[in-house]
PDB file of C-alpha atoms in Angstrom:
ATOM      1  CA  MET A   1       0.339 -32.474  15.778  1.00  0.00           C
ATOM      2  CA  SER A   2      -0.456 -29.197  14.016  1.00  0.00           C
ATOM      3  CA  TYR A   3       0.801 -28.311  10.575  1.00  0.00           C
ATOM      4  CA  LEU A   4       3.134 -25.761  12.192  1.00  0.00           C
ATOM      5  CA  GLU A   5       4.800 -28.526  14.208  1.00  0.00           C
ATOM      6  CA  HIS A   6       4.860 -30.775  11.145  1.00  0.00           C
ATOM      7  CA  PHE A   7       7.004 -28.244   9.260  1.00  0.00           C
ATOM      8  CA  GLY A   8       8.946 -26.985  12.284  1.00  0.00           C
ATOM      9  CA  LEU A   9       7.370 -23.519  12.208  1.00  0.00           C
ATOM     10  CA  GLU A  10       7.081 -21.223  15.209  1.00  0.00           C
ATOM     11  CA  ARG A  11       4.206 -19.245  13.693  1.00  0.00           C
ATOM     12  CA  GLU A  12       2.140 -19.077  10.513  1.00  0.00           C
ATOM     13  CA  ALA A  13       4.425 -18.132   7.663  1.00  0.00           C
ATOM     14  CA  PHE A  14       1.856 -17.028   5.104  1.00  0.00           C
ATOM     15  CA  SER A  15      -0.920 -15.216   6.907  1.00  0.00           C
ATOM     16  CA  ASN A  16      -2.347 -12.227   5.043  1.00  0.00           C
ATOM     17  CA  ALA A  17      -2.818 -10.355   8.325  1.00  0.00           C
ATOM     18  CA  PRO A  18      -0.447  -7.356   8.625  1.00  0.00           C
ATOM     19  CA  ASP A  19       2.718  -8.292  10.515  1.00  0.00           C
ATOM     20  CA  ALA A  20       5.798  -6.082  10.395  1.00  0.00           C
ATOM     21  CA  ARG A  21       8.067  -9.059  11.076  1.00  0.00           C
ATOM     22  CA  PHE A  22       7.306 -10.487   7.638  1.00  0.00           C
ATOM     23  CA  TYR A  23       7.981  -7.331   5.612  1.00  0.00           C
ATOM     24  CA  PHE A  24       9.855  -8.306   2.434  1.00  0.00           C
ATOM     25  CA  ASP A  25      12.157  -5.598   1.157  1.00  0.00           C
ATOM     26  CA  SER A  26      12.038  -6.187  -2.585  1.00  0.00           C
ATOM     27  CA  VAL A  27      13.850  -3.749  -4.863  1.00  0.00           C
ATOM     28  CA  GLN A  28      10.684  -1.909  -5.840  1.00  0.00           C
ATOM     29  CA  HIS A  29       9.305  -1.853  -2.287  1.00  0.00           C
ATOM     30  CA  GLY A  30      12.583  -0.403  -1.063  1.00  0.00           C
ATOM     31  CA  GLN A  31      12.587   2.199  -3.828  1.00  0.00           C
ATOM     32  CA  ALA A  32       9.007   3.144  -3.029  1.00  0.00           C
ATOM     33  CA  LEU A  33       9.839   3.698   0.642  1.00  0.00           C
ATOM     34  CA  VAL A  34      12.858   5.861  -0.186  1.00  0.00           C
ATOM     35  CA  ARG A  35      10.825   8.013  -2.568  1.00  0.00           C
ATOM     36  CA  LEU A  36       7.863   8.380  -0.220  1.00  0.00           C
ATOM     37  CA  LYS A  37      10.160   9.293   2.663  1.00  0.00           C
ATOM     38  CA  ARG A  38      11.767  11.982   0.517  1.00  0.00           C
ATOM     39  CA  VAL A  39       8.368  13.528  -0.188  1.00  0.00           C
ATOM     40  CA  VAL A  40       7.774  13.807   3.552  1.00  0.00           C
ATOM     41  CA  ASP A  41      11.246  15.039   4.488  1.00  0.00           C
ATOM     42  CA  ALA A  42      11.259  17.638   1.723  1.00  0.00           C
ATOM     43  CA  ASN A  43       7.657  18.721   2.432  1.00  0.00           C
ATOM     44  CA  LYS A  44       6.647  18.048  -1.162  1.00  0.00           C
ATOM     45  CA  GLY A  45       2.964  17.872  -0.245  1.00  0.00           C
ATOM     46  CA  LEU A  46       1.281  15.048  -2.160  1.00  0.00           C
ATOM     47  CA  ALA A  47       2.431  11.575  -3.210  1.00  0.00           C
ATOM     48  CA  VAL A  48       0.508   8.693  -4.781  1.00  0.00           C
ATOM     49  CA  LEU A  49       1.340   4.987  -4.697  1.00  0.00           C
ATOM     50  CA  VAL A  50      -0.740   2.803  -7.016  1.00  0.00           C
ATOM     51  CA  GLY A  51      -0.855  -0.981  -7.158  1.00  0.00           C
ATOM     52  CA  GLY A  52      -3.177  -3.869  -7.941  1.00  0.00           C
ATOM     53  CA  ILE A  53      -5.185  -5.876  -5.413  1.00  0.00           C
ATOM     54  CA  GLY A  54      -2.908  -7.706  -2.990  1.00  0.00           C
ATOM     55  CA  SER A  55       0.284  -6.051  -4.261  1.00  0.00           C
ATOM     56  CA  GLY A  56       1.445  -4.862  -0.837  1.00  0.00           C
ATOM     57  CA  LYS A  57       0.223  -1.256  -0.673  1.00  0.00           C
ATOM     58  CA  THR A  58      -1.056  -1.527   2.892  1.00  0.00           C
ATOM     59  CA  THR A  59       2.128  -3.281   3.975  1.00  0.00           C
ATOM     60  CA  LEU A  60       4.169  -0.407   2.552  1.00  0.00           C
ATOM     61  CA  ALA A  61       1.962   2.200   4.204  1.00  0.00           C
ATOM     62  CA  ARG A  62       2.353   0.550   7.604  1.00  0.00           C
ATOM     63  CA  ARG A  63       6.075   0.063   7.080  1.00  0.00           C
ATOM     64  CA  LEU A  64       6.515   3.749   6.289  1.00  0.00           C
ATOM     65  CA  LEU A  65       4.372   4.788   9.253  1.00  0.00           C
ATOM     66  CA  ASP A  66       6.331   2.554  11.636  1.00  0.00           C
ATOM     67  CA  GLY A  67       9.561   4.175  10.461  1.00  0.00           C
ATOM     68  CA  LEU A  68       8.460   7.748  11.205  1.00  0.00           C
ATOM     69  CA  ASP A  69       9.944   8.779  14.562  1.00  0.00           C
ATOM     70  CA  PRO A  70       7.242  10.515  16.687  1.00  0.00           C
ATOM     71  CA  GLN A  71       9.855  13.017  17.823  1.00  0.00           C
ATOM     72  CA  LEU A  72      10.299  14.139  14.227  1.00  0.00           C
ATOM     73  CA  TYR A  73       6.885  13.478  12.671  1.00  0.00           C
ATOM     74  CA  GLU A  74       3.227  13.856  13.582  1.00  0.00           C
ATOM     75  CA  SER A  75       1.975  10.980  11.466  1.00  0.00           C
ATOM     76  CA  SER A  76      -1.132   8.841  11.155  1.00  0.00           C
ATOM     77  CA  LEU A  77      -2.762   6.274   8.883  1.00  0.00           C
ATOM     78  CA  LEU A  78      -6.360   6.684   7.748  1.00  0.00           C
ATOM     79  CA  VAL A  79      -7.930   3.630   6.089  1.00  0.00           C
ATOM     80  CA  MET A  80     -10.977   4.286   3.914  1.00  0.00           C
ATOM     81  CA  VAL A  81     -13.471   1.436   4.257  1.00  0.00           C
ATOM     82  CA  HIS A  82     -16.296   2.783   2.080  1.00  0.00           C
ATOM     83  CA  SER A  83     -16.959   5.509  -0.468  1.00  0.00           C
ATOM     84  CA  GLY A  84     -19.780   7.293   1.341  1.00  0.00           C
ATOM     85  CA  VAL A  85     -17.699   9.695   3.421  1.00  0.00           C
ATOM     86  CA  THR A  86     -18.380  13.436   3.372  1.00  0.00           C
ATOM     87  CA  SER A  87     -15.974  16.357   3.292  1.00  0.00           C
ATOM     88  CA  ASP A  88     -16.922  17.316   6.845  1.00  0.00           C
ATOM     89  CA  TRP A  89     -16.245  13.801   8.121  1.00  0.00           C
ATOM     90  CA  LEU A  90     -12.907  13.689   6.328  1.00  0.00           C
ATOM     91  CA  LEU A  91     -11.767  17.059   7.642  1.00  0.00           C
ATOM     92  CA  THR A  92     -12.751  16.164  11.206  1.00  0.00           C
ATOM     93  CA  ARG A  93     -11.021  12.793  11.033  1.00  0.00           C
ATOM     94  CA  ILE A  94      -7.775  14.289   9.721  1.00  0.00           C
ATOM     95  CA  ALA A  95      -7.890  16.969  12.415  1.00  0.00           C
ATOM     96  CA  LEU A  96      -8.308  14.331  15.121  1.00  0.00           C
ATOM     97  CA  GLN A  97      -5.470  12.227  13.768  1.00  0.00           C
ATOM     98  CA  LEU A  98      -3.162  15.221  13.751  1.00  0.00           C
ATOM     99  CA  GLY A  99      -3.913  15.947  17.385  1.00  0.00           C
ATOM    100  CA  VAL A 100      -6.684  18.557  17.284  1.00  0.00           C
ATOM    101  CA  ARG A 101      -8.655  18.209  20.500  1.00  0.00           C
ATOM    102  CA  GLN A 102     -12.419  18.684  20.405  1.00  0.00           C
ATOM    103  CA  PRO A 103     -12.725  19.648  16.709  1.00  0.00           C
ATOM    104  CA  GLU A 104     -15.246  22.376  15.994  1.00  0.00           C
ATOM    105  CA  THR A 105     -18.393  21.490  14.069  1.00  0.00           C
ATOM    106  CA  GLU A 106     -18.357  24.737  12.115  1.00  0.00           C
ATOM    107  CA  ARG A 107     -16.187  24.336   9.032  1.00  0.00           C
ATOM    108  CA  LEU A 108     -14.143  27.544   9.090  1.00  0.00           C
ATOM    109  CA  ALA A 109     -13.493  27.200  12.809  1.00  0.00           C
ATOM    110  CA  LEU A 110     -12.284  23.629  12.263  1.00  0.00           C
ATOM    111  CA  ILE A 111      -9.929  24.715   9.482  1.00  0.00           C
ATOM    112  CA  ARG A 112      -8.563  27.381  11.827  1.00  0.00           C
ATOM    113  CA  GLN A 113      -7.996  24.726  14.490  1.00  0.00           C
ATOM    114  CA  LEU A 114      -6.224  22.499  12.005  1.00  0.00           C
ATOM    115  CA  TYR A 115      -4.029  25.326  10.743  1.00  0.00           C
ATOM    116  CA  ASP A 116      -3.055  26.287  14.294  1.00  0.00           C
ATOM    117  CA  ARG A 117      -2.207  22.661  15.048  1.00  0.00           C
ATOM    118  CA  LEU A 118      -0.033  22.423  11.936  1.00  0.00           C
ATOM    119  CA  LEU A 119       1.791  25.596  12.981  1.00  0.00           C
ATOM    120  CA  GLU A 120       2.338  24.069  16.411  1.00  0.00           C
ATOM    121  CA  ILE A 121       3.792  20.910  14.853  1.00  0.00           C
ATOM    122  CA  ASP A 122       6.091  23.029  12.683  1.00  0.00           C
ATOM    123  CA  ASP A 123       7.216  25.090  15.691  1.00  0.00           C
ATOM    124  CA  GLN A 124       8.217  21.810  17.348  1.00  0.00           C
ATOM    125  CA  GLY A 125      10.512  21.085  14.415  1.00  0.00           C
ATOM    126  CA  ARG A 126       8.352  18.184  13.254  1.00  0.00           C
ATOM    127  CA  ARG A 127       6.587  17.361  10.002  1.00  0.00           C
ATOM    128  CA  ALA A 128       2.897  16.524   9.645  1.00  0.00           C
ATOM    129  CA  VAL A 129       1.987  13.581   7.415  1.00  0.00           C
ATOM    130  CA  VAL A 130      -1.255  11.700   6.847  1.00  0.00           C
ATOM    131  CA  LEU A 131      -1.193   8.378   4.992  1.00  0.00           C
ATOM    132  CA  ILE A 132      -4.494   7.401   3.374  1.00  0.00           C
ATOM    133  CA  ASP A 133      -4.962   3.745   2.434  1.00  0.00           C
ATOM    134  CA  GLU A 134      -7.651   2.544   0.000  1.00  0.00           C
ATOM    135  CA  ALA A 135      -7.709   6.097  -1.327  1.00  0.00           C
ATOM    136  CA  GLN A 136      -9.605   4.981  -4.447  1.00  0.00           C
ATOM    137  CA  MET A 137     -12.688   5.088  -2.183  1.00  0.00           C
ATOM    138  CA  LEU A 138     -12.548   8.900  -2.289  1.00  0.00           C
ATOM    139  CA  GLN A 139     -14.703   9.157  -5.376  1.00  0.00           C
ATOM    140  CA  THR A 140     -16.226  12.646  -5.320  1.00  0.00           C
ATOM    141  CA  ARG A 141     -15.043  16.052  -6.472  1.00  0.00           C
ATOM    142  CA  PRO A 142     -15.753  17.704  -3.071  1.00  0.00           C
ATOM    143  CA  LEU A 143     -13.355  15.270  -1.391  1.00  0.00           C
ATOM    144  CA  MET A 144     -10.606  16.007  -3.903  1.00  0.00           C
ATOM    145  CA  GLU A 145     -11.213  19.732  -3.476  1.00  0.00           C
ATOM    146  CA  GLU A 146     -10.911  19.239   0.285  1.00  0.00           C
ATOM    147  CA  PHE A 147      -7.466  17.727  -0.124  1.00  0.00           C
ATOM    148  CA  ARG A 148      -6.417  20.596  -2.368  1.00  0.00           C
ATOM    149  CA  GLY A 149      -7.546  22.999   0.339  1.00  0.00           C
ATOM    150  CA  LEU A 150      -5.529  21.125   2.957  1.00  0.00           C
ATOM    151  CA  LEU A 151      -2.413  21.387   0.806  1.00  0.00           C
ATOM    152  CA  ASN A 152      -2.949  25.158   0.748  1.00  0.00           C
ATOM    153  CA  LEU A 153      -2.297  25.276   4.501  1.00  0.00           C
ATOM    154  CA  GLU A 154       1.255  26.572   4.361  1.00  0.00           C
ATOM    155  CA  ILE A 155       3.604  29.326   5.438  1.00  0.00           C
ATOM    156  CA  PRO A 156       6.067  31.221   3.215  1.00  0.00           C
ATOM    157  CA  GLY A 157       8.495  28.733   1.750  1.00  0.00           C
ATOM    158  CA  LYS A 158       7.039  25.663   3.439  1.00  0.00           C
ATOM    159  CA  LYS A 159       4.076  23.323   3.206  1.00  0.00           C
ATOM    160  CA  LEU A 160       2.632  22.366   6.579  1.00  0.00           C
ATOM    161  CA  LEU A 161       1.026  19.054   5.610  1.00  0.00           C
ATOM    162  CA  ASN A 162       2.049  16.044   3.535  1.00  0.00           C
ATOM    163  CA  LEU A 163      -0.564  13.648   2.145  1.00  0.00           C
ATOM    164  CA  LEU A 164       0.364  10.163   0.919  1.00  0.00           C
ATOM    165  CA  PHE A 165      -2.303   8.256  -1.033  1.00  0.00           C
ATOM    166  CA  PHE A 166      -2.195   4.456  -1.403  1.00  0.00           C
ATOM    167  CA  GLY A 167      -4.750   2.870  -3.707  1.00  0.00           C
ATOM    168  CA  LEU A 168      -5.825   0.811  -6.691  1.00  0.00           C
ATOM    169  CA  PRO A 169      -5.356   2.160 -10.239  1.00  0.00           C
ATOM    170  CA  GLU A 170      -8.853   3.692 -10.000  1.00  0.00           C
ATOM    171  CA  LEU A 171      -7.301   6.283  -7.687  1.00  0.00           C
ATOM    172  CA  GLU A 172      -6.087   8.134 -10.766  1.00  0.00           C
ATOM    173  CA  ASP A 173      -9.711   8.601 -11.846  1.00  0.00           C
ATOM    174  CA  CYS A 174     -10.438  10.168  -8.461  1.00  0.00           C
ATOM    175  CA  LEU A 175      -7.543  12.591  -8.793  1.00  0.00           C
ATOM    176  CA  ARG A 176      -8.734  13.667 -12.220  1.00  0.00           C
ATOM    177  CA  LEU A 177     -11.938  14.930 -10.596  1.00  0.00           C
ATOM    178  CA  ASP A 178      -9.868  17.946  -9.547  1.00  0.00           C
ATOM    179  CA  GLU A 179      -7.245  18.806 -12.146  1.00  0.00           C
ATOM    180  CA  PRO A 180      -5.372  21.332  -9.963  1.00  0.00           C
ATOM    181  CA  LEU A 181      -4.941  18.621  -7.323  1.00  0.00           C
ATOM    182  CA  ALA A 182      -3.729  16.101  -9.914  1.00  0.00           C
ATOM    183  CA  GLN A 183      -1.074  18.581 -11.016  1.00  0.00           C
ATOM    184  CA  ARG A 184       0.170  18.899  -7.432  1.00  0.00           C
ATOM    185  CA  VAL A 185       1.219  15.265  -7.176  1.00  0.00           C
ATOM    186  CA  ALA A 186       4.949  15.397  -6.412  1.00  0.00           C
ATOM    187  CA  LEU A 187       5.474  11.632  -6.730  1.00  0.00           C
ATOM    188  CA  ARG A 188       3.679   8.784  -8.457  1.00  0.00           C
ATOM    189  CA  TYR A 189       4.932   5.263  -7.930  1.00  0.00           C
ATOM    190  CA  TYR A 190       3.460   2.139  -9.501  1.00  0.00           C
ATOM    191  CA  LEU A 191       3.821  -1.073  -7.513  1.00  0.00           C
ATOM    192  CA  ARG A 192       4.023  -4.105  -9.775  1.00  0.00           C
ATOM    193  CA  PRO A 193       3.860  -7.845  -8.943  1.00  0.00           C
ATOM    194  CA  LEU A 194       6.994  -9.700  -7.873  1.00  0.00           C
ATOM    195  CA  SER A 195       9.138 -11.427 -10.478  1.00  0.00           C
ATOM    196  CA  GLU A 196       9.588 -15.204 -10.363  1.00  0.00           C
ATOM    197  CA  GLU A 197      12.990 -14.754  -8.729  1.00  0.00           C
ATOM    198  CA  GLU A 198      11.515 -12.370  -6.161  1.00  0.00           C
ATOM    199  CA  THR A 199       8.665 -14.799  -5.511  1.00  0.00           C
ATOM    200  CA  LEU A 200      11.189 -17.470  -4.527  1.00  0.00           C
ATOM    201  CA  ALA A 201      13.052 -15.014  -2.286  1.00  0.00           C
ATOM    202  CA  TYR A 202       9.741 -13.888  -0.761  1.00  0.00           C
ATOM    203  CA  ILE A 203       8.724 -17.456   0.118  1.00  0.00           C
ATOM    204  CA  LYS A 204      12.137 -18.222   1.617  1.00  0.00           C
ATOM    205  CA  HIS A 205      12.037 -14.999   3.638  1.00  0.00           C
ATOM    206  CA  ARG A 206       8.657 -15.713   5.181  1.00  0.00           C
ATOM    207  CA  LEU A 207       9.623 -19.287   6.022  1.00  0.00           C
ATOM    208  CA  ARG A 208      12.814 -18.068   7.671  1.00  0.00           C
ATOM    209  CA  VAL A 209      10.939 -15.484   9.777  1.00  0.00           C
ATOM    210  CA  ALA A 210       8.463 -18.199  10.792  1.00  0.00           C
ATOM    211  CA  GLY A 211      11.324 -20.347  12.077  1.00  0.00           C
ATOM    212  CA  ALA A 212      11.655 -22.929   9.309  1.00  0.00           C
ATOM    213  CA  ALA A 213      14.969 -24.770   9.275  1.00  0.00           C
ATOM    214  CA  SER A 214      14.741 -25.693   5.598  1.00  0.00           C
ATOM    215  CA  MET A 215      12.933 -24.905   2.362  1.00  0.00           C
ATOM    216  CA  VAL A 216       9.715 -26.930   2.302  1.00  0.00           C
ATOM    217  CA  PHE A 217       8.627 -26.040  -1.252  1.00  0.00           C
ATOM    218  CA  SER A 218      10.283 -27.792  -4.163  1.00  0.00           C
ATOM    219  CA  ALA A 219      11.634 -25.633  -6.988  1.00  0.00           C
ATOM    220  CA  ALA A 220       8.860 -26.907  -9.247  1.00  0.00           C
ATOM    221  CA  ALA A 221       6.263 -26.053  -6.596  1.00  0.00           C
ATOM    222  CA  VAL A 222       7.570 -22.476  -6.406  1.00  0.00           C
ATOM    223  CA  ALA A 223       7.316 -22.239 -10.189  1.00  0.00           C
ATOM    224  CA  GLN A 224       3.680 -23.315  -9.954  1.00  0.00           C
ATOM    225  CA  ILE A 225       3.008 -20.806  -7.184  1.00  0.00           C
ATOM    226  CA  TYR A 226       4.370 -18.046  -9.387  1.00  0.00           C
ATOM    227  CA  ARG A 227       2.383 -19.332 -12.351  1.00  0.00           C
ATOM    228  CA  TYR A 228      -0.893 -19.118 -10.460  1.00  0.00           C
ATOM    229  CA  SER A 229      -0.163 -16.002  -8.387  1.00  0.00           C
ATOM    230  CA  THR A 230       1.725 -14.045 -11.090  1.00  0.00           C
ATOM    231  CA  GLY A 231       3.768 -12.578  -8.252  1.00  0.00           C
ATOM    232  CA  VAL A 232       0.919 -10.975  -6.298  1.00  0.00           C
ATOM    233  CA  PRO A 233       1.944 -11.264  -2.612  1.00  0.00           C
ATOM    234  CA  ARG A 234      -1.558 -11.880  -1.275  1.00  0.00           C
ATOM    235  CA  LEU A 235      -2.091 -14.765  -3.690  1.00  0.00           C
ATOM    236  CA  ILE A 236       1.363 -16.152  -2.954  1.00  0.00           C
ATOM    237  CA  ASN A 237       0.452 -16.226   0.741  1.00  0.00           C
ATOM    238  CA  THR A 238      -2.898 -17.893   0.101  1.00  0.00           C
ATOM    239  CA  LEU A 239      -1.405 -20.563  -2.150  1.00  0.00           C
ATOM    240  CA  CYS A 240       1.511 -21.273   0.183  1.00  0.00           C
ATOM    241  CA  ASP A 241      -0.623 -21.452   3.317  1.00  0.00           C
ATOM    242  CA  ASN A 242      -3.152 -23.824   1.784  1.00  0.00           C
ATOM    243  CA  SER A 243      -0.420 -25.923   0.178  1.00  0.00           C
ATOM    244  CA  LEU A 244       1.363 -26.356   3.509  1.00  0.00           C
ATOM    245  CA  PHE A 245      -1.839 -27.471   5.184  1.00  0.00           C
ATOM    246  CA  GLU A 246      -2.665 -29.941   2.417  1.00  0.00           C
ATOM    247  CA  ALA A 247       0.878 -31.333   2.555  1.00  0.00           C
ATOM    248  CA  PHE A 248       0.452 -31.804   6.307  1.00  0.00           C
ATOM    249  CA  LEU A 249      -2.819 -33.680   5.789  1.00  0.00           C
ATOM    250  CA  GLN A 250      -1.098 -35.934   3.256  1.00  0.00           C
ATOM    251  CA  HIS A 251       1.933 -36.488   5.547  1.00  0.00           C
ATOM    252  CA  GLN A 252       4.290 -34.853   3.043  1.00  0.00           C
ATOM    253  CA  THR A 253       7.362 -32.955   4.245  1.00  0.00           C
ATOM    254  CA  VAL A 254       7.925 -31.090   0.963  1.00  0.00           C
ATOM    255  CA  VAL A 255       5.242 -29.319  -1.064  1.00  0.00           C
ATOM    256  CA  SER A 256       5.067 -30.685  -4.606  1.00  0.00           C
ATOM    257  CA  PRO A 257       3.958 -28.882  -7.795  1.00  0.00           C
ATOM    258  CA  THR A 258       1.042 -31.302  -8.153  1.00  0.00           C
ATOM    259  CA  LEU A 259      -0.230 -30.324  -4.727  1.00  0.00           C
ATOM    260  CA  VAL A 260       0.057 -26.594  -5.540  1.00  0.00           C
ATOM    261  CA  GLU A 261      -1.896 -27.141  -8.743  1.00  0.00           C
ATOM    262  CA  ALA A 262      -4.648 -28.949  -6.841  1.00  0.00           C
ATOM    263  CA  VAL A 263      -4.838 -26.159  -4.265  1.00  0.00           C
ATOM    264  CA  ALA A 264      -4.994 -23.534  -7.014  1.00  0.00           C
ATOM    265  CA  GLY A 265      -7.862 -25.435  -8.612  1.00  0.00           C
ATOM    266  CA  ASP A 266      -9.741 -25.553  -5.310  1.00  0.00           C
ATOM    267  CA  LEU A 267      -9.280 -21.785  -4.989  1.00  0.00           C
ATOM    268  CA  GLY A 268     -10.592 -21.235  -8.506  1.00  0.00           C
ATOM    269  CA  LEU A 269      -7.298 -19.832  -9.779  1.00  0.00           C
ATOM    270  CA  THR A 270      -6.184 -20.369 -13.348  1.00  0.00           C
ATOM    271  CA  PRO A 271      -3.018 -18.994 -14.959  1.00  0.00           C
ATOM    272  CA  GLN A 272      -4.983 -17.738 -17.958  1.00  0.00           C
ATOM    273  CA  LEU A 273      -7.441 -15.700 -15.890  1.00  0.00           C
ATOM    274  CA  LEU A 274      -4.727 -14.234 -13.714  1.00  0.00           C
ATOM    275  CA  ALA A 275      -2.543 -13.402 -16.685  1.00  0.00           C
ATOM    276  CA  ALA A 276      -5.470 -11.626 -18.302  1.00  0.00           C
ATOM    277  CA  GLY A 277      -6.085  -9.702 -15.108  1.00  0.00           C
ATOM    278  CA  GLN A 278      -2.463  -8.625 -14.829  1.00  0.00           C
ATOM    279  CA  GLN A 279      -2.471  -7.624 -18.487  1.00  0.00           C
ATOM    280  CA  ALA A 280      -5.521  -5.442 -17.870  1.00  0.00           C
ATOM    281  CA  VAL A 281      -3.785  -3.752 -14.933  1.00  0.00           C
ATOM    282  CA  ALA A 282      -0.648  -3.234 -17.017  1.00  0.00           C
ATOM    283  CA  GLN A 283      -2.705  -1.675 -19.817  1.00  0.00           C
ATOM    284  CA  HIS A 284      -4.435   0.614 -17.325  1.00  0.00           C
ATOM    285  CA  LEU A 285      -1.097   1.702 -15.854  1.00  0.00           C
ATOM    286  CA  SER A 286       0.213   2.319 -19.365  1.00  0.00           C
ATOM    287  CA  LYS A 287      -2.724   4.638 -20.046  1.00  0.00           C
ATOM    288  CA  ILE A 288      -2.031   6.484 -16.799  1.00  0.00           C
ATOM    289  CA  GLU A 289       1.640   6.906 -17.682  1.00  0.00           C
ATOM    290  CA  SER A 290       0.661   8.239 -21.111  1.00  0.00           C
ATOM    291  CA  LEU A 291      -1.712  10.726 -19.509  1.00  0.00           C
ATOM    292  CA  LEU A 292       1.027  11.865 -17.126  1.00  0.00           C
ATOM    293  CA  ALA A 293       3.369  12.438 -20.040  1.00  0.00           C
ATOM    294  CA  ARG A 294       0.762  14.645 -21.717  1.00  0.00           C
ATOM    295  CA  LEU A 295       0.249  16.563 -18.474  1.00  0.00           C
ATOM    296  CA  GLU A 296       3.978  17.190 -18.205  1.00  0.00           C
ATOM    297  CA  GLN A 297       4.082  18.436 -21.798  1.00  0.00           C
ATOM    298  CA  ARG A 298       1.125  20.739 -21.115  1.00  0.00           C
ATOM    299  CA  ARG A 299       2.767  22.037 -17.941  1.00  0.00           C
ATOM    300  CA  GLY A 300       6.026  22.674 -19.773  1.00  0.00           C
ATOM    301  CA  SER A 301       4.273  24.639 -22.494  1.00  0.00           C
TER     302      SER A 301
END
């Protein structure tokens, strides 16, 4: 018997692999989607979503992409896997993802191709949008200048391209490499960890989607999961998955707080370290918000 059969599950409930079936629509995730969608529909140009490691940024990006009707949007998701990309590579990749066939190698010719393609998309009554995940990897001024140039591709009264950045807090440092680009951000949204109440709802949701007939974590176990994960979805998944397997090995039908604590210890997680990490992220976000306030004051003056 597998641990799935032991708990009456049809599939793994807490895998960290992307799976649209398990999307959890928390209040802040729902608000983020509404705001990002507005940026696209209103052709605002540039939006930024920032969150800590494992907070659900990629899940949100994929959720948004899946909800964009191809008849109304020319949309794509570009995931940055390393920081060594060049401006030419970036421009070519974006052109390909927007449907440019056989991109030119000469820069000005490629920009002309991209502009013509954006005009074609607009003539079709559609909107062009590129979502960029792990955008904190874009760590050079030339790359930021490239994005500013792309946002300049417009016609009177309308932007032709929307860019949505998803990344860690370090993304703000990247944007500051090009101040004019930073000032063009139409939306900034900060994704924070789940609350303890949301953590419980999240666990119940994933169990339900996986086919569970009952709650297999005790209330005290959920409290421990929150204590060690501090509401970070990726850590919640890791703790829950390992706890279920350990409970199966020990022939338990309900996960206990003691078992969660043992699993957390095996994973090297401690509440103190995680709390310190979350505090550091919160302090960093506070600095960013303060900087934004100063930028707004400067813009107003």
